[in-house]
XYZ file of C-alpha atoms in Angstrom:
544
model
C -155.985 -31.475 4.611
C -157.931 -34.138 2.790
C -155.154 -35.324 0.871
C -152.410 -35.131 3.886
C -155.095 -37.239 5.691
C -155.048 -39.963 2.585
C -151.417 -39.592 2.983
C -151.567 -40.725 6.101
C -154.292 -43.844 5.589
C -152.312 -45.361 3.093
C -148.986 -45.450 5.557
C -151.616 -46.615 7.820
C -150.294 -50.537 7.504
C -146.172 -50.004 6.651
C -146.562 -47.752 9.508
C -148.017 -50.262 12.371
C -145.788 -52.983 10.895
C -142.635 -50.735 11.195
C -143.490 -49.544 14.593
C -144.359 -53.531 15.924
C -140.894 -55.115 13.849
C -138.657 -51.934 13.702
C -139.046 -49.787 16.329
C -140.123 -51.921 19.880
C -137.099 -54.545 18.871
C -134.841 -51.008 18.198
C -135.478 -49.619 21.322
C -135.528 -52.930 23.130
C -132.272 -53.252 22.174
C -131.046 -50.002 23.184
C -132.634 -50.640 25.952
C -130.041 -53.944 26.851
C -126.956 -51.765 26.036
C -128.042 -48.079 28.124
C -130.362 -49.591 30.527
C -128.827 -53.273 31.311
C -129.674 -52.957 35.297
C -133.057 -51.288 34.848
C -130.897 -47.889 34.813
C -129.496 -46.215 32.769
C -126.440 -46.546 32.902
C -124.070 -45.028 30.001
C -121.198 -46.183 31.472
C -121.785 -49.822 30.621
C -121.843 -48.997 26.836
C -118.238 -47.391 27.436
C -116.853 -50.589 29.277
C -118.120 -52.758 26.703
C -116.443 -50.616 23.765
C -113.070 -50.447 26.162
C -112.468 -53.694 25.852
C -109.647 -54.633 23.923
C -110.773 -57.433 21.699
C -114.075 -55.058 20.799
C -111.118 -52.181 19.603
C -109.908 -55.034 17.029
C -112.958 -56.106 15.890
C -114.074 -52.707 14.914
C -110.589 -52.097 12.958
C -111.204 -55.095 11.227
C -114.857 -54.198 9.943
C -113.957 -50.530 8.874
C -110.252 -51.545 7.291
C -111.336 -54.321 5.584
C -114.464 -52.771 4.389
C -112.541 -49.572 2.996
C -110.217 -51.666 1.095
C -113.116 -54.072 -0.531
C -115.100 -50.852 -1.577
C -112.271 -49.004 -3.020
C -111.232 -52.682 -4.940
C -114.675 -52.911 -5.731
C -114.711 -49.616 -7.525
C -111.792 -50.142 -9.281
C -112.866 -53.857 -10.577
C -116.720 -52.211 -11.451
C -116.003 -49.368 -13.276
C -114.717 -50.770 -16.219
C -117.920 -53.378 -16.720
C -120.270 -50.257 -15.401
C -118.957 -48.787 -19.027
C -118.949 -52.104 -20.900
C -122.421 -53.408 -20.225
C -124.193 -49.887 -20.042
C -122.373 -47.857 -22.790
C -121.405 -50.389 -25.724
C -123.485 -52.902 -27.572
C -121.736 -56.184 -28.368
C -123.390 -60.272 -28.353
C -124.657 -61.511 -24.793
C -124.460 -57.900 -23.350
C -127.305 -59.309 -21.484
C -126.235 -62.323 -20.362
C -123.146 -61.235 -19.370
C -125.237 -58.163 -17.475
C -127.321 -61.050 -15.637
C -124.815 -62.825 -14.962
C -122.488 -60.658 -12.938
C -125.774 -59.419 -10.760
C -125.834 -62.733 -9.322
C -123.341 -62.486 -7.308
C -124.930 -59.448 -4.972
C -127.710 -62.048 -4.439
C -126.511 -64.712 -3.481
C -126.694 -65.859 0.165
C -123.837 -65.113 1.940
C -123.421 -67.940 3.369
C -122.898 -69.637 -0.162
C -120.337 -67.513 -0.907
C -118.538 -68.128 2.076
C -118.450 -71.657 1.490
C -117.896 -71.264 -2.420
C -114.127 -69.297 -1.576
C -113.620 -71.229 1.274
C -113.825 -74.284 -1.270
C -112.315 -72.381 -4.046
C -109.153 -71.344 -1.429
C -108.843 -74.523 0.902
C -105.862 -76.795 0.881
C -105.990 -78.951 -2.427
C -108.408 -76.578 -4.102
C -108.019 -74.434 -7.533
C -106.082 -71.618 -5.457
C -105.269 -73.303 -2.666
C -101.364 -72.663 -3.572
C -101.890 -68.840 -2.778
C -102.371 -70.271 1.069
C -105.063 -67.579 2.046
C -107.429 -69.565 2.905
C -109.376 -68.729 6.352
C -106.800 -65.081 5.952
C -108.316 -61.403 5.988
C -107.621 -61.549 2.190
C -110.405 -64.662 1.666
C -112.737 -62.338 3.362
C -111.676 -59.364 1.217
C -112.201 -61.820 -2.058
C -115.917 -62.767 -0.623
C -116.759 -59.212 0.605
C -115.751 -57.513 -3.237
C -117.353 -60.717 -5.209
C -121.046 -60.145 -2.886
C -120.654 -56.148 -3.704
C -119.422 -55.369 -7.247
C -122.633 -55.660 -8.572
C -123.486 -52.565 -6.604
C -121.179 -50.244 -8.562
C -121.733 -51.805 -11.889
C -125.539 -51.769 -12.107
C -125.302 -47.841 -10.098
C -122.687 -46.158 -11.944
C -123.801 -48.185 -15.237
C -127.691 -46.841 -15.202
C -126.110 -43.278 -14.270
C -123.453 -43.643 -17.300
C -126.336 -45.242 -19.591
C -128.453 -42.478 -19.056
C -125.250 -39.578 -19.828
C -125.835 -37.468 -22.964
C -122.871 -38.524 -24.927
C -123.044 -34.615 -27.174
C -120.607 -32.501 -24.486
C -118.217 -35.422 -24.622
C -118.527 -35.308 -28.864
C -117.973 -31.962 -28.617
C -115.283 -31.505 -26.496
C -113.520 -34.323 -28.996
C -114.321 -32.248 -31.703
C -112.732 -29.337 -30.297
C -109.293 -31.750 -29.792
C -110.084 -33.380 -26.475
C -108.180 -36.593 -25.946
C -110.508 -39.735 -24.359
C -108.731 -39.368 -21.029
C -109.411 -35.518 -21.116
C -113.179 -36.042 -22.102
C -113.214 -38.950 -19.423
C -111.818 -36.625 -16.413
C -113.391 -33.342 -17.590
C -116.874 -34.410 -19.096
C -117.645 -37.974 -17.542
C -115.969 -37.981 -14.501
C -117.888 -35.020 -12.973
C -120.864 -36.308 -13.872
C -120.585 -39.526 -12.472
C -119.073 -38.568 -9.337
C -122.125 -38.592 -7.363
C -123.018 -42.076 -8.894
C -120.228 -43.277 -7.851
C -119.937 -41.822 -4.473
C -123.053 -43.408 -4.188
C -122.482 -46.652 -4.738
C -119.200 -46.740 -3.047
C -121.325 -45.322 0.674
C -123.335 -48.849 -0.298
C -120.857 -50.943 -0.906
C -118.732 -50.117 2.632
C -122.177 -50.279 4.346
C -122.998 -53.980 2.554
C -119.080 -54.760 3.420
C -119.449 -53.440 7.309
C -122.830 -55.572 7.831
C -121.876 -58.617 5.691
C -122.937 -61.683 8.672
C -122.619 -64.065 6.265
C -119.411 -64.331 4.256
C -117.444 -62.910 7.388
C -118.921 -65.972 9.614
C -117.899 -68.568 7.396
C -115.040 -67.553 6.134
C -113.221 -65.796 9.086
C -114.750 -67.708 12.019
C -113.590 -67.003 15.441
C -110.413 -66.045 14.623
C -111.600 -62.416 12.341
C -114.619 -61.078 13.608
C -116.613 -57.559 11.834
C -119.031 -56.013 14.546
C -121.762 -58.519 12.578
C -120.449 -61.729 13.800
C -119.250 -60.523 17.111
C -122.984 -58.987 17.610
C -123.809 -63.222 16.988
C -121.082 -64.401 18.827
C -121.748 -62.386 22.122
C -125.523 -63.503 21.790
C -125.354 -67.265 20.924
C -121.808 -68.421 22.395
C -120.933 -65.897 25.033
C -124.671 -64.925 26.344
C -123.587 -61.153 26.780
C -126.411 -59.309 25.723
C -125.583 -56.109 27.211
C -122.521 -56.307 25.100
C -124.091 -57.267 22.036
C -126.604 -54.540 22.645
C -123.931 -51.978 22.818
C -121.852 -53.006 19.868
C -125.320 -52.613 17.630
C -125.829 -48.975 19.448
C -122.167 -48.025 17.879
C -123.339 -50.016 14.976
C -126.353 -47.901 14.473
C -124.840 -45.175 14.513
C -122.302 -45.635 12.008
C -124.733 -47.171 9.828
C -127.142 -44.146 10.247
C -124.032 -41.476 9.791
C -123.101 -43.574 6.673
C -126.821 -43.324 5.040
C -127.046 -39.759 5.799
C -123.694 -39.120 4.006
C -124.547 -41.020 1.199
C -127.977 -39.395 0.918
C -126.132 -35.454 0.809
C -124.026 -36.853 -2.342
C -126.399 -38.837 -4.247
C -128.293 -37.192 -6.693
C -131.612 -37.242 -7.266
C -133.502 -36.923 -10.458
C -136.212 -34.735 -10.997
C -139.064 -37.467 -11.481
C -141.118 -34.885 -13.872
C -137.910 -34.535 -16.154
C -137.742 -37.612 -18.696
C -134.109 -38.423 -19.378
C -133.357 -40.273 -22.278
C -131.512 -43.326 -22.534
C -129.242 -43.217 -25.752
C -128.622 -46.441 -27.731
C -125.438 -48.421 -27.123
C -122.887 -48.083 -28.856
C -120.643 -50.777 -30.960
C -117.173 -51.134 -29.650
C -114.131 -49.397 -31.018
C -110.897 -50.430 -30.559
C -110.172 -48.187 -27.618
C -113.248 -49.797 -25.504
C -110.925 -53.239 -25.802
C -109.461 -52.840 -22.469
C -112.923 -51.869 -20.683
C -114.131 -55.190 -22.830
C -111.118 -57.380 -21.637
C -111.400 -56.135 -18.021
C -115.013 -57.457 -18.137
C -114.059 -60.720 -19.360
C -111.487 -61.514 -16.576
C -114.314 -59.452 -14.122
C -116.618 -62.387 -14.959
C -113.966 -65.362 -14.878
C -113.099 -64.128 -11.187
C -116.169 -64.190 -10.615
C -117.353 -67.565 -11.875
C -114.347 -69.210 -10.156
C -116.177 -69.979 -6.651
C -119.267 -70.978 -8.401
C -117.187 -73.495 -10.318
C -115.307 -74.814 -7.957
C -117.844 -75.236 -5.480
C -120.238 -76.914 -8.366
C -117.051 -79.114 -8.934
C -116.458 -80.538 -5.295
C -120.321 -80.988 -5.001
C -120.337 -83.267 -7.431
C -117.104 -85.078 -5.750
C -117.431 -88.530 -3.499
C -114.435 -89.755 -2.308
C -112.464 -88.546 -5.755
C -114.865 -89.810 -7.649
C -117.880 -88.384 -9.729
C -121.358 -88.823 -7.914
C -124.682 -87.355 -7.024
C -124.021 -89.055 -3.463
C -124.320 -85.482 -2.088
C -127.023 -84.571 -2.930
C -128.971 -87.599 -2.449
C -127.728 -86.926 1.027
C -129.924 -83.950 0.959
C -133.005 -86.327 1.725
C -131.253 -87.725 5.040
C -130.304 -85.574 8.056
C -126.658 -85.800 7.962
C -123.918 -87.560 9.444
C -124.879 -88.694 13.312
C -128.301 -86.830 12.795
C -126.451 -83.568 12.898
C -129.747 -82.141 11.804
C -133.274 -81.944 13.054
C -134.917 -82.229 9.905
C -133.759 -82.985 5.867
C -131.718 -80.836 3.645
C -135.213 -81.057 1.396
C -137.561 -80.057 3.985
C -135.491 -77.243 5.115
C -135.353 -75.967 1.176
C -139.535 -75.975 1.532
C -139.407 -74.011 4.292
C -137.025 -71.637 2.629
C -139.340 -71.760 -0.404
C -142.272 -70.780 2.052
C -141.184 -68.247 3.896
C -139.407 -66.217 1.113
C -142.895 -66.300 -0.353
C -144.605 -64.989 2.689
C -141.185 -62.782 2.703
C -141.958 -61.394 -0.596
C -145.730 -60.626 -0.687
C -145.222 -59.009 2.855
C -142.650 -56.729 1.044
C -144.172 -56.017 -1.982
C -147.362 -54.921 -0.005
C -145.339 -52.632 2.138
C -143.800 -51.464 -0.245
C -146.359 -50.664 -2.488
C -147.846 -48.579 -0.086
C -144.949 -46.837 0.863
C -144.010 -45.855 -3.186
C -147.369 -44.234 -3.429
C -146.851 -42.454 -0.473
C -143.393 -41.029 -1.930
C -143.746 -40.513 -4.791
C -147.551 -38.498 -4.419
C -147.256 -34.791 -5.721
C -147.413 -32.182 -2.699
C -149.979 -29.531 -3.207
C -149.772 -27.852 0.130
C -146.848 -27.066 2.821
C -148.752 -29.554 5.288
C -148.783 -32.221 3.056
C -145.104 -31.591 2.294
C -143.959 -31.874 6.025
C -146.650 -35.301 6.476
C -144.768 -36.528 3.536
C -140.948 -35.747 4.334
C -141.321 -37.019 7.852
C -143.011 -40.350 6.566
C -139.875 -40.579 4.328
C -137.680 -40.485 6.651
C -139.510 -42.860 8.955
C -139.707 -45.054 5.984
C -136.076 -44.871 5.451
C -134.973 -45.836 9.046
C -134.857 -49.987 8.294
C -131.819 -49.159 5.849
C -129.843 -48.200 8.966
C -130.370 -51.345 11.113
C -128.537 -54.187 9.822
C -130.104 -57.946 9.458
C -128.071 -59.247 12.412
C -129.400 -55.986 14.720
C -132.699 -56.437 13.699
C -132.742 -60.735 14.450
C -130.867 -59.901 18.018
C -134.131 -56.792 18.399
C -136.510 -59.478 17.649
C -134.825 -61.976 20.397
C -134.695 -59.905 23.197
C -138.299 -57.660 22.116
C -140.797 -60.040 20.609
C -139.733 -63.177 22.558
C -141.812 -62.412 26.152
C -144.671 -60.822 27.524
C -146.648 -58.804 25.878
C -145.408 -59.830 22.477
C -144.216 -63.305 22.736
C -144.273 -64.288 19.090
C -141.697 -66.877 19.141
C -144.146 -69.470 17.704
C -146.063 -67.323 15.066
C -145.237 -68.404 11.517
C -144.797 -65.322 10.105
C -142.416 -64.113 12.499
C -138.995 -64.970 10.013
C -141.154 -63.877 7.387
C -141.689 -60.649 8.447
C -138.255 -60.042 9.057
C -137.102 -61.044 5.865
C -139.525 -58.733 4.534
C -138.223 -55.599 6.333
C -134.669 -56.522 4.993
C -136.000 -56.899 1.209
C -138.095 -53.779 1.682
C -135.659 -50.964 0.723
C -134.495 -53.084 -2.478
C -138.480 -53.151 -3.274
C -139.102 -49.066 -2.798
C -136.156 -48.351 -4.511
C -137.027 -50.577 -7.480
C -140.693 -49.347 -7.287
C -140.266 -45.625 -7.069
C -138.259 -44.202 -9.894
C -141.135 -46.161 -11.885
C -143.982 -44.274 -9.924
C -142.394 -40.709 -9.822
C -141.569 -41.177 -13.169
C -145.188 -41.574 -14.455
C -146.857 -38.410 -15.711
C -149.473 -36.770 -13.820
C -151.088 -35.340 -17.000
C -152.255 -38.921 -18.180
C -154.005 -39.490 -14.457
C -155.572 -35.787 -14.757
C -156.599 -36.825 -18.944
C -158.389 -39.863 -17.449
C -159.917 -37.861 -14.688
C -161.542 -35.669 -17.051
C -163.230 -38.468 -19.395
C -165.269 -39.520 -16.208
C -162.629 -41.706 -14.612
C -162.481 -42.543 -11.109
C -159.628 -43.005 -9.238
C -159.799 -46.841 -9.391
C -159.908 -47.005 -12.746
C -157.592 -44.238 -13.353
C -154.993 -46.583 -11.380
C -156.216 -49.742 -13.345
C -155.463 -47.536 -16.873
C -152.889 -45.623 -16.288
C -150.366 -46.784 -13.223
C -151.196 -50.695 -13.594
C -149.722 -51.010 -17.222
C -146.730 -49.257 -16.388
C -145.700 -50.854 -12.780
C -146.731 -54.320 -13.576
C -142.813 -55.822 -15.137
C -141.377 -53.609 -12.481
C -143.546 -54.844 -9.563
C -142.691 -57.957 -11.230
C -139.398 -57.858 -10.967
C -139.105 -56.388 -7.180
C -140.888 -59.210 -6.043
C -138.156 -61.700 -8.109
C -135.950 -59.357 -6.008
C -137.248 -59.527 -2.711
C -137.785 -63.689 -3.151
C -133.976 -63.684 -3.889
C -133.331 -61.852 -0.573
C -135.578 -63.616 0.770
C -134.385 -66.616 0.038
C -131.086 -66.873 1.383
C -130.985 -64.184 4.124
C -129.287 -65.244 7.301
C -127.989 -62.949 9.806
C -131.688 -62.133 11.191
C -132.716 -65.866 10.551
C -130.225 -67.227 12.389
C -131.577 -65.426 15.174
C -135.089 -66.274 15.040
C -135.525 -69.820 13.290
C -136.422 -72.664 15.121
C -134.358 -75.986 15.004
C -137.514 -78.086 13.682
C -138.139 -75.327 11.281
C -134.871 -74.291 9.558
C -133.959 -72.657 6.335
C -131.461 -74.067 3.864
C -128.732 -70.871 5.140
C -128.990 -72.134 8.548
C -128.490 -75.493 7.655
C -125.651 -75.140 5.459
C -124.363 -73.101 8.307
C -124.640 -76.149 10.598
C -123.330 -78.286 8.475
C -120.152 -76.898 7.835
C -119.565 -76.444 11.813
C -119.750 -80.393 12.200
C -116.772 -83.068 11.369
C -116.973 -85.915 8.758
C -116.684 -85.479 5.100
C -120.321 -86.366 4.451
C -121.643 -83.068 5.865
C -119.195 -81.236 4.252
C -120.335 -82.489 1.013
C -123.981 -82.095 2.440
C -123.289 -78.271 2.723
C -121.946 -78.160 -0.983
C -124.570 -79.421 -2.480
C -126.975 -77.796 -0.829
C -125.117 -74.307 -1.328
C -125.420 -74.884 -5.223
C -129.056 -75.739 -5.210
C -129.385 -72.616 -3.240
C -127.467 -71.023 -5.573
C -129.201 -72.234 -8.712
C -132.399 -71.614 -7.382
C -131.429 -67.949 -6.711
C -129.347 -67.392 -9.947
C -132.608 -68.843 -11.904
C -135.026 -65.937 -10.445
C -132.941 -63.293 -11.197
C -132.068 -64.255 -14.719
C -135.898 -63.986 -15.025
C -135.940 -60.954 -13.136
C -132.954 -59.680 -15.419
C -135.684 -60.083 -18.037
C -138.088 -57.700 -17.353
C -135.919 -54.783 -16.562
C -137.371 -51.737 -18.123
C -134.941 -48.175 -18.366
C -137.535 -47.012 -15.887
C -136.354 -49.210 -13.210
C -133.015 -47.457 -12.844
C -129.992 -49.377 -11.358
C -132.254 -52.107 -10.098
């Protein structure tokens, strides 16, 4: 009982800060969808999802985010065996560099293919620009990270001796690829594929700016309904279905991944050099990170472009708030407060989640502590099925009155950044604790340690790159997150997403080139923490 109450004290804090920011906004929002009158009244949820527009939008999200996962599969695969499997110069550049993408705000990628696709730019000739097939390029470049880092730390970790034997024995690649590899894969790659269509279904961002108005996921109509239209019964009832799915989608996922036993080291075998039969995996990486790079460029390109001429005009614009004082405050204050509150962001995160990896990944010595544990797993778990625009609208229509009118407390975007980086911070954190073995804390123990210094010897040593590194992750996050932002940032107090967001909703050419060059030093500042994240990645820290 002792330890189930410890359990217990040390979910003590994610547990009040999940109930305050997770579940009053939840329910509040159910709330505005089941009881909109005071009543409840299940009937309203059914006229809302009747109408005929709401039928198209949720087509849209679940076609077009079947086809990007099952592209982004197809493109990842290939550089999951590349950069995991075979050893060759700048592996791990090449590695850092196609993570980047996954991190990046969305909003910056939606303006870097809109630039890349527009009239007069690189590929404007294909004439797809503002098409379902710009938003299928931005939702696959934002997600094939996911399958490549997934399915690459699952193949990197393979024991390459059944595939050697069964080529021994006269086994052709292909056969020792669908026979051997394949199989074991499969749940890796199930996996990441459940992540990717929930990333693609809940992607505010790139969807917004690329599709406005005219293509709408259940995301931007959520923001639509709620900022333009002021039907917040209906926006409540499109998260409900939203929920839902996302829930159903987790749980799914969850019965196919597979889970390693944490007390079981698995070795990671050396990389190997490439033959000539690894060429096309090799080639397919290459073009992988051209397509890639493309946006980037191009948007990099333009920013650097004053009326067809080479200048830094934009972003010496950055000082200046735009074009008839389209903004409330500079491009360069609103990057400070994006600096700020990403680190309020990530120490809120990396707290919570500290907690909450101890917690998971403690050894059960009784049935009591088992159940105390499982349930605060689950509980744990629940943020991962709320997406960032659900969780901004909860905030509105929960934490902005009586009895918890926080609309003015400073940590308020903070805090909700931090619940959207927390899953990428437990996951990061708890392969490394579970993975730590008991015997050294119990050899400690016995020489007269207590449990303070057992921690400081044996658990700080070995979680300090990785805690590292998930804050570096949570910071990027952090740092360009949107959909809940744009729900709860104040006008005087903006983050550079936001902006860039406004910006590219007002005429004149001066914005434009505002939001440009303020997407690429949002990009550069993101891309530069992860290549130092990228650089203390231990094996232990599985596919992030």
């Amino acid at each position: 009982m002792k330890r189930a109450a410890g359990l217990v004290a040390l979910a003590t804090l994610p547990l009040g800060v999940l109930t305050v920011f997770f579940v009053l906004p939840v329910v509040g929002m159910l709330g505005r969808g089941l009881w909109p009158d005071g009543s409840f009244d299940p009937a309203a949820l059914y006229d809302v999802l009747s109408r005929p527009r709401v039928g198209r939008v949720i087509w849209f999200t679940v076609w077009t985010s079947t086809v990007a996962t099952v592209v982004a599969v197809v493109l990842g695969l290939p550089a999951a065996y590349a950069l995991h499997r075979l050893d060759f110069p700048l592996r791990g550049v090449v590695r850092s560099a196609l993570l980047v993408p996954f991190v990046l705000p969305t909003v910056v990628v939606g303006v870097a293919f809109r630039q890349l696709l527009r009239e007069g730019g690189p590929l404007g000739f294909l004439g797809i620009d503002g098409t379902p097939w710009a938003i299928l390029a931005g939702l696959v470049f934002f997600n094939v990270a996911v399958v490549i880092r997934s399915v690459g730390a699952a193949w990197e970790s393979l024991d390459r001796r059944p595939g050697e034997a069964a080529a021994a024995l006269g086994a052709t690649p292909r056969q020792v690829f669908t026979s051997i590899t394949l199989p074991s894969l499969r749940p890796a790659i199930v996996s990441s594929a459940s992540v990717v269509f929930l990333f693609c279904a809940t992607a505010f961002g790139v969807v917004l700016t690329i599709g406005g108005v005219r293509y709408a996921s259940v995301e931007t109509e959520i923001y639509l309904l709620t900022t333009v239209l002021y039907d917040l019964p209906g926006a409540a009832a499109l998260s409900i279905v939203q929920l839902l799915a996302v829930v159903a989608l987790l749980a799914v996922s969850a019965r196919v991944r597979r889970v390693p036993d944490p007390t079981v080291q698995r070795a990671t075998p050396r990389p190997l050099r490439p033959r000539r039969s690894d060429a096309p995996q090799l080639i397919a990486t290459g073009v992988l990170l051209a397509l890639l790079a493309a946006p980037i460029a191009a948007l990099v390109a333009e920013s650097l472009r004053v009326e067809d001429r080479w200048s830094l005009g934009h972003y010496r614009n950055l000082a200046t708030t735009g074009g008839d004082g389209v903004l409330v405050v500079p491009v360069t204050t609103a990057l400070r407060n994006s600096l700020q509150t990403a680190l309020d962001a990530t120490w809120i995160a990396l707290l919570l989640g500290l907690l909450v990896s101890v917690v998971l990944t403690r050894r059960s010595r009784s049935a009591t502590e088992r159940r105390v544990r499982s349930v605060l797993d689950g509980f744990f778990m629940l943020p991962l099925g709320v997406s960032a625009v659900t969780l901004g609208f909860g905030f509105l229509v929960t934490l902005g009155r009586e009895p918890l009118d926080l609309r003015t407390w400073p940590l308020l975007v903070p805090v909700a950044q931090a619940l959207v980086a927390l899953p990428l911070v437990v996951r990061t954190l708890v392969p490394v604790l579970a993975g730590i073995d008991d015997r050294q804390r119990q050899a400690a123990a016995s020489l007269g340690a207590g449990a303070l210094r057992t921690a400081m010897t044996v658990d700080v040593p070995i979680v300090l790159r990785p805690v590292v590194a998930a804050a570096g992750f949570a910071f990027a996050v952090s740092l360009g997150e949107f959909g809940a932002t744009s729900f709860l940032s104040r006008a005087d107090h903006p983050t550079v997403p936001v902006v860039i967001f406004r910006l590219i909703g007002r005429p004149g050419e001066g914005n434009y080139g505002m939001a440009l060059a303020a997407s690429v030093v949002l990009a550069a500042t993101t891309a530069l923490v992860i290549l130092a994240v990228e650089r203390l990645r231990v094996p232990a820290m599985g596919s992030w």
